[in-house]
Coordinates of C-alpha atoms in Angstrom, one line a residue:
X235 CA 52.5 162.5 -152.5
X236 CA 49.8 164.2 -154.6
X237 CA 46.2 163.0 -153.8
X238 CA 45.5 162.4 -157.5
X239 CA 48.5 160.0 -157.8
X240 CA 47.6 158.3 -154.5
X241 CA 44.0 157.8 -155.6
X242 CA 45.1 156.5 -159.0
X243 CA 47.6 154.0 -157.5
X244 CA 45.1 152.7 -154.9
X245 CA 42.3 152.5 -157.3
X246 CA 44.4 150.7 -159.9
X247 CA 45.5 148.2 -157.2
X248 CA 41.9 147.7 -156.3
X249 CA 40.9 147.0 -159.9
X250 CA 43.8 144.5 -160.2
X251 CA 42.7 142.7 -157.0
X252 CA 39.1 142.7 -158.2
X253 CA 40.2 141.1 -161.5
X254 CA 42.2 138.5 -159.5
X255 CA 39.2 137.7 -157.3
X256 CA 36.9 137.4 -160.4
X257 CA 39.3 134.9 -162.0
X258 CA 39.6 133.0 -158.7
X259 CA 35.8 133.0 -158.3
X260 CA 35.4 131.6 -161.8
X261 CA 37.9 128.8 -161.2
X262 CA 36.3 128.0 -157.9
X263 CA 32.9 127.8 -159.5
X264 CA 34.4 125.5 -162.2
X265 CA 35.8 123.3 -159.3
X266 CA 32.4 123.2 -157.6
X267 CA 30.6 122.3 -160.8
X268 CA 33.1 119.6 -161.7
X269 CA 33.0 118.0 -158.2
X270 CA 29.2 118.2 -158.0
X271 CA 28.7 116.7 -161.5
X272 CA 31.2 114.0 -161.0
X273 CA 29.7 112.9 -157.7
X274 CA 26.2 113.1 -159.0
X275 CA 27.0 111.0 -162.2
X276 CA 28.8 108.3 -160.2
X277 CA 26.1 108.0 -157.6
X278 CA 23.2 108.0 -160.1
X279 CA 25.0 105.1 -161.9
X280 CA 24.7 103.0 -158.7
X281 CA 20.9 103.3 -158.6
X282 CA 20.8 103.3 -154.8
X283 CA 17.4 104.2 -153.4
X284 CA 16.7 105.1 -149.7
X285 CA 14.2 102.7 -148.2
X286 CA 10.7 104.1 -147.6
X287 CA 9.5 104.6 -144.1
X288 CA 7.1 101.7 -144.5
X289 CA 10.0 99.4 -145.5
X290 CA 10.8 96.7 -142.8
X291 CA 14.6 97.6 -143.3
X292 CA 13.8 101.2 -142.3
X293 CA 11.7 100.2 -139.3
X294 CA 14.5 97.9 -138.1
X295 CA 16.9 100.8 -137.8
X296 CA 17.6 102.4 -134.4
X297 CA 15.5 105.6 -133.8
X298 CA 18.5 108.0 -134.4
X299 CA 19.3 106.3 -137.7
X300 CA 15.6 106.3 -138.7
X301 CA 15.5 110.1 -138.1
X302 CA 18.6 110.6 -140.3
X303 CA 17.4 108.3 -143.1
X304 CA 13.8 109.6 -142.9
X305 CA 14.9 112.9 -144.5
X306 CA 15.6 111.1 -147.7
X307 CA 13.1 108.2 -147.5
X308 CA 12.2 106.8 -150.9
X309 CA 14.6 109.1 -152.7
X310 CA 17.4 108.2 -155.1
X311 CA 20.9 108.7 -153.8
X312 CA 22.5 111.5 -155.9
X313 CA 24.3 113.9 -153.5
X314 CA 27.3 113.7 -151.2
X315 CA 25.1 114.5 -148.2
X316 CA 22.9 111.6 -149.0
X317 CA 25.9 109.4 -149.5
X318 CA 27.2 110.2 -146.0
X319 CA 23.7 109.5 -144.5
X320 CA 23.4 106.2 -146.3
X321 CA 26.9 105.1 -145.3
X322 CA 26.7 106.1 -141.7
X323 CA 23.1 105.4 -140.8
X324 CA 22.2 102.4 -143.0
X325 CA 25.3 100.4 -144.2
X326 CA 27.2 101.0 -140.9
X327 CA 24.3 99.8 -138.8
X328 CA 24.0 96.5 -140.8
X329 CA 27.8 96.0 -140.7
X330 CA 27.8 96.4 -137.0
X331 CA 24.9 94.0 -136.6
X332 CA 26.4 91.4 -138.9
X333 CA 29.9 91.5 -137.4
X334 CA 28.6 92.0 -133.8
X335 CA 30.6 95.1 -133.6
X336 CA 33.7 93.6 -135.2
X337 CA 35.3 95.3 -138.2
X338 CA 36.3 93.6 -141.5
X339 CA 39.9 93.4 -140.3
X340 CA 39.0 91.7 -137.1
X341 CA 36.6 89.2 -138.8
X342 CA 39.2 88.5 -141.5
X343 CA 41.9 87.8 -138.9
X344 CA 39.6 85.4 -137.1
X345 CA 38.7 83.7 -140.4
X346 CA 42.3 83.0 -141.1
X347 CA 42.6 81.1 -137.9
X348 CA 39.5 79.0 -138.8
X349 CA 40.0 78.1 -142.4
X350 CA 37.2 75.4 -142.3
X351 CA 34.6 77.8 -141.0
X352 CA 32.7 78.5 -144.2
X353 CA 30.0 80.6 -142.5
X354 CA 32.6 82.9 -141.1
X355 CA 34.3 83.1 -144.5
X356 CA 31.0 84.1 -146.1
X357 CA 30.4 86.7 -143.4
X358 CA 33.9 88.2 -144.1
X359 CA 33.1 88.5 -147.8
X360 CA 29.8 90.2 -147.0
X361 CA 31.3 92.6 -144.5
X362 CA 34.1 93.3 -147.0
X363 CA 31.6 94.3 -149.7
X364 CA 29.6 96.5 -147.3
X365 CA 32.8 98.1 -146.0
X366 CA 34.0 98.8 -149.5
X367 CA 30.6 100.4 -150.6
X368 CA 30.6 102.5 -147.4
X369 CA 34.1 103.7 -148.0
X370 CA 33.3 104.6 -151.6
X371 CA 30.2 106.5 -150.5
X372 CA 32.1 108.4 -147.9
X373 CA 34.8 109.2 -150.4
X374 CA 32.1 110.6 -152.7
X375 CA 30.9 112.7 -149.7
X376 CA 34.4 114.1 -149.2
X377 CA 34.7 115.0 -152.8
X378 CA 31.3 116.6 -152.8
X379 CA 32.1 118.5 -149.6
X380 CA 35.2 120.0 -151.3
X381 CA 32.9 121.2 -154.1
X382 CA 30.6 122.9 -151.5
X383 CA 33.6 124.7 -150.0
X384 CA 34.7 125.8 -153.5
X385 CA 31.2 127.2 -154.0
X386 CA 31.2 129.2 -150.8
X387 CA 34.8 130.5 -151.6
X388 CA 33.6 131.5 -155.1
X389 CA 30.7 133.5 -153.7
X390 CA 33.1 135.2 -151.2
X391 CA 35.5 136.0 -154.1
X392 CA 32.7 137.5 -156.2
X393 CA 31.5 139.6 -153.3
X394 CA 35.0 140.8 -152.6
X395 CA 35.6 141.6 -156.3
X396 CA 32.3 143.6 -156.4
X397 CA 33.3 145.6 -153.3
X398 CA 36.8 146.3 -154.6
X399 CA 35.3 147.3 -158.0
X400 CA 32.9 149.8 -156.4
X401 CA 35.6 151.3 -154.1
X402 CA 38.1 151.5 -157.0
X403 CA 35.7 153.4 -159.2
X404 CA 34.8 155.7 -156.3
X405 CA 38.5 156.3 -155.8
X406 CA 39.0 157.2 -159.5
X407 CA 36.1 159.6 -159.4
X408 CA 37.5 161.2 -156.2
X409 CA 40.9 161.5 -157.8
X410 CA 39.3 163.5 -160.7
X411 CA 37.6 165.9 -158.3
X412 CA 40.6 167.0 -156.2
X413 CA 42.9 169.7 -157.4
X414 CA 46.3 168.8 -158.7
X415 CA 48.1 170.5 -155.8
X416 CA 46.2 168.6 -153.1
X417 CA 48.5 166.4 -151.0
X418 CA 47.6 163.1 -149.3
X419 CA 48.6 164.4 -145.9
X420 CA 48.0 168.1 -145.7
X421 CA 50.4 170.3 -143.8
X422 CA 47.6 171.3 -141.5
X423 CA 47.7 167.8 -140.1
X424 CA 51.3 168.5 -139.0
X425 CA 51.5 172.1 -137.8
X426 CA 54.9 173.7 -137.5
X427 CA 55.9 174.0 -133.8
X428 CA 55.9 177.5 -132.6
X429 CA 59.4 178.9 -131.5
X430 CA 60.1 178.5 -127.8
X431 CA 59.7 181.6 -125.7
X432 CA 62.8 182.9 -124.1

């Protein structure tokens, strides 16, 4: 195959791939923006604020949970990362304490066997609300994390497109510089075997 033809084919393929990666990067950026904005809007609407470090609720948390919550102390909850921290290091702690380690399902089952136990019934409702809020925050975190992955994938796509574009342009310039007779694999690379000596 002629070198000019080979360079043209490879460079054209590279340009097509660069275009595909640019489109993919654009769609991934749109996905990131959509997920990020949706999560932010929904979380802002809840008006949840992390307790300040001076707050008794903060001081009552175990040391590991205080360390995690302290990063966002006093801030409004607006991101998926914050939602996960609030769900795992604040709500989960209170749910564990209220239910003495029992889940909503366990407490609810116990309440069904004690229909006259109003204190237990109220605890079940409180734990249900807390569990529901925690699950919604963790779902927001999952959606937000998908957006972060889309962002990193978009950046990788744009970098890949840029590299392919540079290499394709270099290939086109190289194709213009070689002579029309130049082959991809020169005959010098495959020398003709010398005749055997008798």
